[in-house]
Short mmCIF file of C-alpha atoms in Angstrom, two decimals:
data_model
loop_
_atom_site.label_atom_id
_atom_site.label_comp_id
_atom_site.label_asym_id
_atom_site.label_seq_id
_atom_site.Cartn_x
_atom_site.Cartn_y
_atom_site.Cartn_z
CA MET S 1 19.58 198.08 -281.45
CA ALA S 2 18.47 196.70 -278.30
CA VAL S 3 18.03 199.33 -275.23
CA THR S 4 20.29 198.87 -272.11
CA VAL S 5 20.64 200.69 -268.84
CA THR S 6 23.82 201.14 -266.84
CA GLN S 7 24.76 200.97 -263.28
CA ASP S 8 24.60 204.60 -263.12
CA ASP S 9 21.18 204.66 -264.87
CA VAL S 10 20.01 202.25 -262.13
CA GLN S 11 21.41 204.18 -259.31
CA ALA S 12 20.17 207.55 -260.35
CA ALA S 13 16.61 206.09 -260.87
CA PHE S 14 16.42 204.35 -257.67
CA ASN S 15 17.77 207.50 -255.75
CA ALA S 16 15.18 209.60 -257.62
CA LYS S 17 12.20 207.06 -256.74
CA PHE S 18 13.14 206.96 -253.13
CA GLY S 19 14.11 210.60 -252.58
CA CYS S 20 17.57 209.16 -250.80
CA GLU S 21 20.73 207.71 -251.37
CA VAL S 22 20.19 204.03 -252.20
CA ALA S 23 22.73 201.25 -251.87
CA ILE S 24 22.57 198.94 -254.79
CA GLU S 25 23.87 195.17 -253.94
CA SER S 26 23.03 193.55 -257.25
CA TRP S 27 20.59 194.20 -260.21
CA LYS S 28 19.65 192.69 -263.47
CA GLN S 29 17.28 193.44 -266.50
CA VAL S 30 14.43 190.95 -267.05
CA SER S 31 12.39 190.79 -270.05
CA VAL S 32 8.62 191.14 -269.70
CA MET S 33 7.83 190.24 -273.51
CA GLU S 34 8.25 186.45 -273.02
CA ASP S 35 4.27 185.80 -273.05
CA GLY S 36 3.78 188.61 -275.81
CA ARG S 37 4.56 192.11 -276.57
CA LEU S 38 2.85 194.97 -274.58
CA GLY S 39 2.74 197.03 -277.50
CA PHE S 40 4.28 197.86 -280.92
CA LEU S 41 5.52 201.48 -280.00
CA GLY S 42 7.91 200.19 -277.38
CA ASP S 43 10.11 197.29 -275.97
CA HIS S 44 9.52 196.56 -272.32
CA PHE S 45 11.69 195.14 -269.44
CA LYS S 46 12.02 195.48 -265.71
CA VAL S 47 15.19 196.32 -263.65
CA LYS S 48 14.95 194.13 -260.56
CA ALA S 49 17.40 194.87 -257.58
CA ARG S 50 18.44 194.24 -254.32
CA ALA S 51 19.22 197.50 -252.49
CA ARG S 52 19.52 198.99 -249.11
CA VAL S 53 16.94 201.72 -248.84
CA PRO S 54 18.24 204.42 -247.49
CA ALA S 55 21.92 203.40 -247.87
CA SER S 56 22.30 203.13 -244.22
CA ALA S 57 19.56 200.44 -243.70
CA ALA S 58 20.63 197.35 -242.26
CA GLU S 59 19.24 194.88 -244.54
CA ALA S 60 18.78 194.86 -248.34
CA ARG S 61 15.25 194.16 -250.24
CA ASP S 62 13.91 193.97 -253.27
CA VAL S 63 13.09 197.02 -255.67
CA SER S 64 12.17 197.36 -259.20
CA LEU S 65 11.69 199.50 -262.11
CA PHE S 66 9.68 199.22 -265.30
CA VAL S 67 11.58 200.22 -268.57
CA LYS S 68 10.24 201.24 -271.70
CA GLY S 69 12.41 201.54 -274.66
CA LEU S 70 12.64 202.51 -278.22
CA PRO S 71 11.76 199.29 -280.27
CA GLU S 72 14.42 197.09 -281.41
CA ASN S 73 12.68 196.68 -284.74
CA ASP S 74 14.34 199.47 -287.03
CA LYS S 75 11.05 200.36 -288.67
CA ALA S 76 9.05 200.34 -285.50
CA ARG S 77 11.96 202.54 -284.10
CA ALA S 78 11.78 205.02 -286.92
CA THR S 79 8.07 205.30 -286.42
CA VAL S 80 8.32 206.09 -282.72
CA VAL S 81 11.12 208.56 -283.09
CA ASN S 82 9.90 210.34 -286.45
CA THR S 83 6.26 210.73 -285.02
CA GLY S 84 7.67 212.36 -281.68
CA ALA S 85 5.90 209.60 -279.83
CA PHE S 86 8.92 208.75 -277.51
CA LYS S 87 9.63 212.58 -277.05
CA LYS S 88 5.92 213.16 -276.20
CA GLU S 89 5.97 210.62 -273.36
CA ALA S 90 9.04 211.98 -272.06
CA LEU S 91 7.77 215.65 -272.08
CA PHE S 92 4.61 214.54 -270.29
CA TYR S 93 6.55 213.05 -267.53
CA GLN S 94 9.24 215.81 -267.43
CA LEU S 95 6.67 218.55 -267.60
CA PHE S 96 3.37 217.54 -265.89
CA ALA S 97 3.47 214.21 -264.01
CA LYS S 98 4.71 215.37 -260.62
CA ASP S 99 2.76 218.85 -260.83
CA MET S 100 -0.41 216.96 -261.74
CA THR S 101 -0.09 214.66 -258.71
CA ALA S 102 0.67 217.39 -256.40
CA ALA S 103 -2.10 219.45 -257.62
CA LEU S 104 -4.92 217.21 -256.66
CA GLY S 105 -3.21 216.00 -253.47
CA GLY S 106 -1.56 212.72 -254.72
CA ALA S 107 0.35 210.58 -252.40
CA ALA S 108 4.24 211.33 -252.26
CA GLY S 109 7.01 209.25 -250.59
CA PRO S 110 8.65 205.97 -251.00
CA ASP S 111 6.64 203.15 -252.13
CA CYS S 112 3.55 205.31 -252.49
CA GLN S 113 0.48 204.06 -254.41
CA PRO S 114 0.87 205.92 -257.85
CA PHE S 115 -1.73 208.33 -258.30
CA VAL S 116 -3.70 208.00 -261.77
CA PHE S 117 -0.40 207.23 -263.50
CA PRO S 118 3.02 205.85 -262.60
CA GLN S 119 6.07 208.42 -262.12
CA CYS S 120 9.01 208.46 -264.33
CA HIS S 121 12.53 208.36 -262.63
CA LEU S 122 15.06 208.79 -265.33
CA VAL S 123 14.60 209.84 -268.90
CA LYS S 124 17.38 208.65 -271.21
CA ASP S 125 17.62 209.03 -275.12
CA ASP S 126 16.09 205.85 -275.75
CA CYS S 127 14.06 204.79 -272.57
CA LEU S 128 12.17 205.65 -269.47
CA LEU S 129 12.56 204.22 -266.20
CA LEU S 130 9.16 204.14 -264.34
CA ASP S 131 7.44 203.02 -261.22
CA ASP S 132 6.88 199.02 -261.53
CA LEU S 133 3.21 198.68 -260.87
CA GLY S 134 3.20 195.13 -260.22
CA PRO S 135 4.42 195.21 -256.75
CA PHE S 136 1.24 197.27 -256.05
CA GLY S 137 -0.93 194.65 -257.46
CA PHE S 138 -1.58 196.17 -260.94
CA ALA S 139 -2.20 193.99 -263.85
CA GLY S 140 -3.20 194.56 -267.38
CA MET S 141 -6.51 193.13 -268.90
CA GLU S 142 -7.06 191.12 -272.23
CA ALA S 143 -6.97 193.89 -274.80
CA ARG S 144 -9.50 192.05 -277.34
CA GLU S 145 -12.10 191.61 -274.74
CA PRO S 146 -14.71 194.64 -273.98
CA LEU S 147 -14.11 195.84 -270.49
CA PRO S 148 -16.90 194.96 -268.00
CA LEU S 149 -18.59 198.32 -266.60
CA GLU S 150 -17.00 198.30 -263.24
CA HIS S 151 -13.54 198.48 -264.78
CA ILE S 152 -14.69 201.30 -267.33
CA ARG S 153 -16.05 203.36 -264.44
CA LEU S 154 -12.79 203.13 -262.93
CA VAL S 155 -11.08 204.41 -266.08
CA VAL S 156 -13.55 207.27 -266.55
CA LYS S 157 -12.95 208.35 -262.98
CA ALA S 158 -9.11 208.34 -263.37
CA LEU S 159 -9.48 210.26 -266.78
CA GLY S 160 -11.40 212.66 -264.84
CA GLU S 161 -8.35 212.84 -262.32
CA LEU S 162 -6.12 213.39 -265.01
CA HIS S 163 -8.07 216.31 -266.74
CA ALA S 164 -8.86 217.85 -263.48
CA ALA S 165 -5.13 218.05 -262.59
CA SER S 166 -4.50 219.73 -265.90
CA LEU S 167 -7.12 222.57 -265.40
CA VAL S 168 -5.92 223.11 -261.96
CA LEU S 169 -2.39 223.93 -263.20
CA GLU S 170 -3.77 226.11 -265.75
CA GLU S 171 -6.00 228.12 -263.08
CA ARG S 172 -3.32 228.43 -260.70
CA ARG S 173 -0.86 229.65 -263.29
CA GLY S 174 -3.29 231.86 -265.31
CA ARG S 175 -2.21 230.38 -268.79
CA THR S 176 -3.09 227.14 -270.62
CA LEU S 177 -0.51 224.44 -270.64
CA LEU S 178 -0.19 224.80 -274.29
CA ALA S 179 0.64 228.65 -274.00
CA GLN S 180 3.30 227.67 -271.13
CA PHE S 181 4.81 224.53 -273.09
CA PRO S 182 4.10 225.01 -276.85
CA GLU S 183 6.57 221.98 -277.53
CA ILE S 184 3.72 219.65 -276.63
CA GLY S 185 1.51 220.92 -279.11
CA TYR S 186 2.40 218.58 -282.02
CA GLU S 187 0.29 215.93 -282.84
CA THR S 188 1.86 212.17 -282.45
CA PHE S 189 -0.42 210.05 -284.79
CA PHE S 190 -3.68 211.05 -285.62
CA THR S 191 -3.43 214.03 -288.22
CA ASP S 192 -4.44 214.89 -291.81
CA ASP S 193 -1.25 216.80 -292.44
CA PRO S 194 0.02 214.89 -295.86
CA LYS S 195 3.54 215.72 -294.78
CA HIS S 196 3.26 213.83 -291.56
CA THR S 197 5.29 210.91 -290.86
CA ASN S 198 2.04 208.77 -290.32
CA ALA S 199 0.14 210.16 -293.64
CA THR S 200 0.92 206.87 -295.32
CA TRP S 201 -0.17 204.87 -292.22
CA HIS S 202 -3.75 206.45 -292.37
CA ARG S 203 -3.66 206.16 -296.33
CA ALA S 204 -3.36 202.42 -295.51
CA SER S 205 -6.05 202.39 -292.87
CA ILE S 206 -8.54 204.24 -295.25
CA ASN S 207 -7.89 201.89 -297.96
CA VAL S 208 -8.70 199.09 -295.66
CA CYS S 209 -12.04 200.52 -294.71
CA VAL S 210 -13.00 201.02 -298.31
CA ALA S 211 -11.77 197.94 -299.71
CA ILE S 212 -13.46 195.59 -296.92
CA VAL S 213 -17.18 197.07 -297.77
CA PRO S 214 -18.04 194.40 -300.36
CA HIS S 215 -17.05 191.81 -297.94
CA LEU S 216 -18.98 193.11 -294.82
CA ASP S 217 -21.95 190.61 -293.89
CA LYS S 218 -24.67 193.37 -294.13
CA TYR S 219 -23.40 194.88 -297.31
CA ARG S 220 -21.92 192.28 -299.53
CA ASP S 221 -25.26 191.51 -301.55
CA LEU S 222 -25.66 195.12 -302.15
CA ASP S 223 -26.01 196.06 -305.70
CA LYS S 224 -22.78 197.76 -307.28
CA ASP S 225 -23.94 201.33 -307.50
CA THR S 226 -24.76 201.36 -303.72
CA LEU S 227 -21.49 199.83 -302.73
CA ALA S 228 -19.61 202.33 -304.82
CA ARG S 229 -21.31 205.11 -303.14
CA ILE S 230 -20.48 203.50 -299.73
CA GLN S 231 -16.95 203.47 -300.87
CA ALA S 232 -16.72 206.90 -302.32
CA ALA S 233 -18.12 208.30 -299.32
CA LEU S 234 -15.80 206.60 -296.72
CA PRO S 235 -12.56 208.40 -297.46
CA PRO S 236 -13.76 212.20 -296.77
CA LEU S 237 -15.87 210.67 -293.73
CA LEU S 238 -12.86 209.07 -292.04
CA HIS S 239 -10.72 212.19 -292.69
CA GLU S 240 -13.01 213.82 -290.38
CA VAL S 241 -11.61 212.32 -287.38
CA LEU S 242 -8.08 213.01 -288.41
CA GLN S 243 -8.91 216.89 -288.45
CA SER S 244 -10.82 216.59 -284.91
CA LEU S 245 -8.50 215.07 -282.38
CA GLY S 246 -6.45 218.14 -281.47
CA THR S 247 -6.94 221.32 -279.93
CA TRP S 248 -10.43 222.74 -280.29
CA GLU S 249 -11.08 226.77 -280.35
CA GLY S 250 -13.38 228.22 -278.25
CA VAL S 251 -13.69 225.42 -275.50
CA ARG S 252 -11.47 224.12 -272.70
CA ASN S 253 -8.67 221.78 -273.65
CA VAL S 254 -6.52 219.69 -271.23
CA MET S 255 -3.50 217.39 -271.41
CA CYS S 256 -5.26 214.11 -272.49
CA HIS S 257 -4.05 210.88 -272.43
CA GLY S 258 -4.69 210.31 -276.20
CA ASP S 259 -4.51 206.61 -276.39
CA SER S 260 -7.15 205.54 -273.75
CA TRP S 261 -7.66 201.77 -274.64
CA THR S 262 -7.24 198.44 -272.56
CA ASN S 263 -3.59 198.12 -273.54
CA ASN S 264 -2.95 200.97 -271.69
CA PHE S 265 -4.85 200.42 -268.23
CA MET S 266 -3.62 198.44 -265.51
CA PHE S 267 -6.10 197.41 -262.57
CA ARG S 268 -5.45 196.51 -258.89
CA LYS S 269 -8.19 194.34 -257.44
CA ASP S 270 -9.24 193.82 -254.01
CA ALA S 271 -9.22 190.39 -251.83
CA SER S 272 -12.40 189.20 -253.52
CA GLY S 273 -11.10 190.17 -256.91
CA ARG S 274 -13.26 193.29 -257.36
CA PRO S 275 -11.24 196.25 -259.35
CA VAL S 276 -10.80 198.99 -256.84
CA GLU S 277 -8.17 201.05 -258.92
CA VAL S 278 -6.45 201.82 -262.32
CA ALA S 279 -3.33 203.40 -263.37
CA LEU S 280 -3.36 204.94 -267.04
CA VAL S 281 -0.06 204.09 -268.59
CA ASP S 282 1.75 205.15 -272.23
CA TYR S 283 1.35 208.77 -272.73
CA GLN S 284 3.01 208.50 -276.32
CA LEU S 285 -0.05 209.95 -277.90
CA ALA S 286 -0.66 212.46 -275.12
CA ARG S 287 -2.35 215.45 -276.88
CA TYR S 288 -4.09 218.96 -275.64
CA ALA S 289 -7.63 218.59 -276.55
CA PRO S 290 -10.99 218.64 -275.00
CA PRO S 291 -11.38 216.04 -272.17
CA PRO S 292 -14.25 214.11 -273.94
CA ASN S 293 -11.36 212.98 -276.65
CA ASP S 294 -10.16 210.42 -274.33
CA LEU S 295 -13.68 209.47 -273.15
CA ALA S 296 -14.95 208.70 -276.62
CA ILE S 297 -11.69 206.91 -277.51
CA MET S 298 -12.06 204.83 -274.46
CA LEU S 299 -15.73 203.98 -274.98
CA PHE S 300 -15.43 202.78 -278.85
CA PHE S 301 -12.08 200.80 -278.09
CA CYS S 302 -13.27 199.13 -275.11
CA SER S 303 -16.77 198.28 -275.49
CA ASP S 304 -19.34 196.80 -277.88
CA ARG S 305 -22.27 198.53 -279.60
CA ALA S 306 -24.61 197.54 -276.96
CA PHE S 307 -22.70 198.91 -274.18
CA GLN S 308 -22.04 202.10 -275.90
CA GLU S 309 -25.48 202.89 -276.54
CA LYS S 310 -26.71 201.88 -272.95
CA HIS S 311 -24.17 203.64 -271.01
CA TRP S 312 -22.88 206.62 -273.06
CA ALA S 313 -24.99 209.10 -270.90
CA GLU S 314 -23.81 207.54 -267.67
CA LEU S 315 -20.39 207.81 -268.47
CA LYS S 316 -20.49 211.42 -269.72
CA ARG S 317 -21.81 212.56 -266.54
CA LEU S 318 -19.17 210.20 -264.26
CA HIS S 319 -16.49 211.73 -266.40
CA TRP S 320 -17.45 215.44 -265.80
CA ASP S 321 -18.33 214.66 -262.18
CA SER S 322 -14.93 213.27 -261.76
CA ILE S 323 -13.48 216.36 -263.24
CA ALA S 324 -15.65 218.48 -260.94
CA ALA S 325 -14.58 216.76 -257.84
CA GLY S 326 -10.81 217.21 -258.70
CA LEU S 327 -11.33 220.87 -259.19
CA ARG S 328 -13.24 221.40 -256.06
CA ARG S 329 -10.88 219.61 -254.00
CA ALA S 330 -8.29 222.12 -255.44
CA GLY S 331 -10.44 224.98 -254.54
CA CYS S 332 -11.83 225.64 -257.91
CA GLU S 333 -15.54 226.28 -259.04
CA PRO S 334 -16.45 223.46 -261.73
CA GLU S 335 -19.01 225.36 -263.51
CA LYS S 336 -16.80 228.39 -264.01
CA VAL S 337 -13.63 226.20 -265.28
CA LEU S 338 -15.57 223.77 -267.65
CA PRO S 339 -19.50 224.02 -267.49
CA TRP S 340 -21.57 220.93 -267.86
CA SER S 341 -23.20 222.28 -270.68
CA GLN S 342 -19.85 223.02 -272.57
CA PHE S 343 -18.48 219.33 -271.74
CA GLU S 344 -21.71 217.66 -272.86
CA SER S 345 -21.98 219.52 -276.12
CA VAL S 346 -18.09 218.77 -277.13
CA ALA S 347 -18.68 214.84 -275.87
CA ASP S 348 -21.62 214.30 -277.96
CA LYS S 349 -19.86 215.73 -281.08
CA MET S 350 -16.62 213.73 -280.08
CA TYR S 351 -18.62 210.47 -279.97
CA LYS S 352 -18.91 210.37 -283.67
CA TYR S 353 -15.07 210.73 -284.08
CA GLY S 354 -14.48 207.88 -281.57
CA LEU S 355 -16.71 205.92 -283.90
CA LEU S 356 -14.93 206.72 -286.82
CA LEU S 357 -11.64 206.26 -285.00
CA MET S 358 -12.35 202.83 -284.61
CA ALA S 359 -13.01 202.03 -288.24
CA LEU S 360 -9.21 203.05 -288.88
CA GLU S 361 -7.60 201.29 -285.66
CA GLN S 362 -9.56 198.16 -284.89
CA PRO S 363 -7.58 196.32 -287.41
CA PHE S 364 -4.82 197.05 -285.06
CA SER S 365 -6.32 196.87 -281.62
CA LEU S 366 -8.33 193.63 -282.32
CA ALA S 367 -5.49 192.15 -284.19
CA PRO S 368 -4.32 188.86 -282.50
CA SER S 369 -0.77 188.68 -281.18
CA SER S 370 -0.17 185.67 -283.82
CA LEU S 371 -0.72 188.23 -286.36
CA MET S 372 1.30 191.18 -284.89
CA ASP S 373 4.11 189.66 -283.01
CA PRO S 374 5.81 188.32 -286.04
CA LEU S 375 5.52 191.59 -288.01
CA LEU S 376 7.44 193.30 -285.13
CA GLU S 377 10.19 190.67 -285.79
CA ASP S 378 10.51 191.66 -289.47
CA PRO S 379 11.25 195.26 -290.06
CA ASP S 380 10.30 195.20 -293.61
CA LYS S 381 7.09 193.43 -292.95
CA PHE S 382 6.02 195.64 -290.35
CA TYR S 383 6.72 198.64 -292.44
CA HIS S 384 4.61 197.04 -295.35
CA HIS S 385 1.92 196.24 -293.13
CA CYS S 386 1.73 199.57 -291.50
CA HIS S 387 2.48 202.17 -294.26
CA VAL S 388 2.05 200.53 -297.46
CA ASP S 389 -0.85 197.99 -297.75
CA ARG S 390 -2.31 195.61 -295.07
CA THR S 391 -5.76 195.11 -296.97
CA GLU S 392 -5.57 191.26 -297.77
CA THR S 393 -4.25 190.66 -294.23
CA ILE S 394 -7.29 192.59 -292.73
CA ILE S 395 -9.92 191.13 -294.97
CA ASN S 396 -8.80 187.61 -294.31
CA MET S 397 -8.76 188.42 -290.49
CA TYR S 398 -12.28 189.77 -290.94
CA LYS S 399 -13.16 186.11 -292.45
CA THR S 400 -11.40 183.82 -290.12
CA ASP S 401 -11.23 185.79 -286.69
CA GLU S 402 -14.93 185.74 -285.41
CA LEU S 403 -14.12 188.53 -282.52
CA PHE S 404 -12.79 190.79 -285.02
CA ARG S 405 -15.44 190.00 -287.43
CA SER S 406 -18.34 190.79 -284.92
CA ARG S 407 -16.75 194.11 -283.47
CA TYR S 408 -15.86 195.29 -286.99
CA ASN S 409 -19.27 194.59 -288.18
CA GLN S 410 -20.60 196.77 -285.39
CA THR S 411 -18.31 199.65 -286.14
CA MET S 412 -18.93 199.74 -289.86
CA GLU S 413 -22.68 199.30 -289.83
CA ARG S 414 -22.84 202.41 -287.63
CA ILE S 415 -20.66 204.56 -289.76
CA ILE S 416 -22.33 203.38 -293.21
CA ASP S 417 -26.09 203.25 -291.93
CA THR S 418 -25.73 206.55 -290.00
CA TYR S 419 -23.55 208.76 -291.96
CA ILE S 420 -23.81 207.44 -295.51
CA LEU S 421 -26.91 205.73 -296.33
CA ALA S 422 -29.06 207.54 -294.04
CA ALA S 423 -27.38 211.05 -295.35
#
């Protein structure tokens, strides 16, 4: 079922975006997926219009919106609906986006630069109408390549702003966001609950990790007993991350992005080509968790082993410093709200979970579009790959795709050497 928007939808969204009555002279839906999909949790297009802003203006100008809708693929749509992914993103924009922007002094008004994240101007049952970041100069990056350090620093600062905004709202209201809005408390994707819609997804992911061990470059010549030991140890180890990505007791939690990897970052560059700003998009996996949740996921999704080992300490401090700066601007004392010692302790624990999550998710995040796009055109193949068995497909990708092979070797070797063979 394809998503469509109506004249009334477009009118309401532009009125909300510009804060005034807008006169729309013409508009059309334009697909943005001709050059490849932007992700499998949604279908995407733009609304491009000629409009007078405000309606009394003498001349019309070009305006646009970005539309994120439920997937047309019925199996992908079922995953997004049944996990609550679409609902979670809608809740983020309805409950938090504007208040978070205001909490840290974000810009407001027509055509302003989005602050950390775009704003949503209309929520429908099957789609969201959002700011189109393209006219502001924002563009995505190649998702399979590691991000350069200057890009990652921008992301870490933006995550800090997001987390600071969450803390500011809690400090001002005297209650946690989870207490104020318990409807946000469910986990969209990464949970150890065997009754969760995604339990079959994780079972298939763990099966891949176990089955691929005898094919990994470093371990394929090991004796059968050692291979069996590794394979037996992996499932309980990997289940740790599914038990650890939600709310933690005894420490500060915030609204985390939850899916902080390259596909969900859009960068703006200056005239020299240097990245100067980043917008964080896609909040379907948002969760109430400690701030380093986002930091660890970003680090392992977006960089290689050498980078992770070299820059972890720097990025931890940069993340906390960004949170602290946001808190100070809002009149809060960082060490009272989120002490550095607590943040660092949680971050170092979360580092392990970021690594474990990569073992489960790199077969998706590093899969070439030539593998994923056809699956999204065939509902049955999509469901089988995601929820039944993808072992043979991923082992074949490991053998034939050098980029995936190199990055997955790094992930699995660190897990096996550190948490199994050295245990």
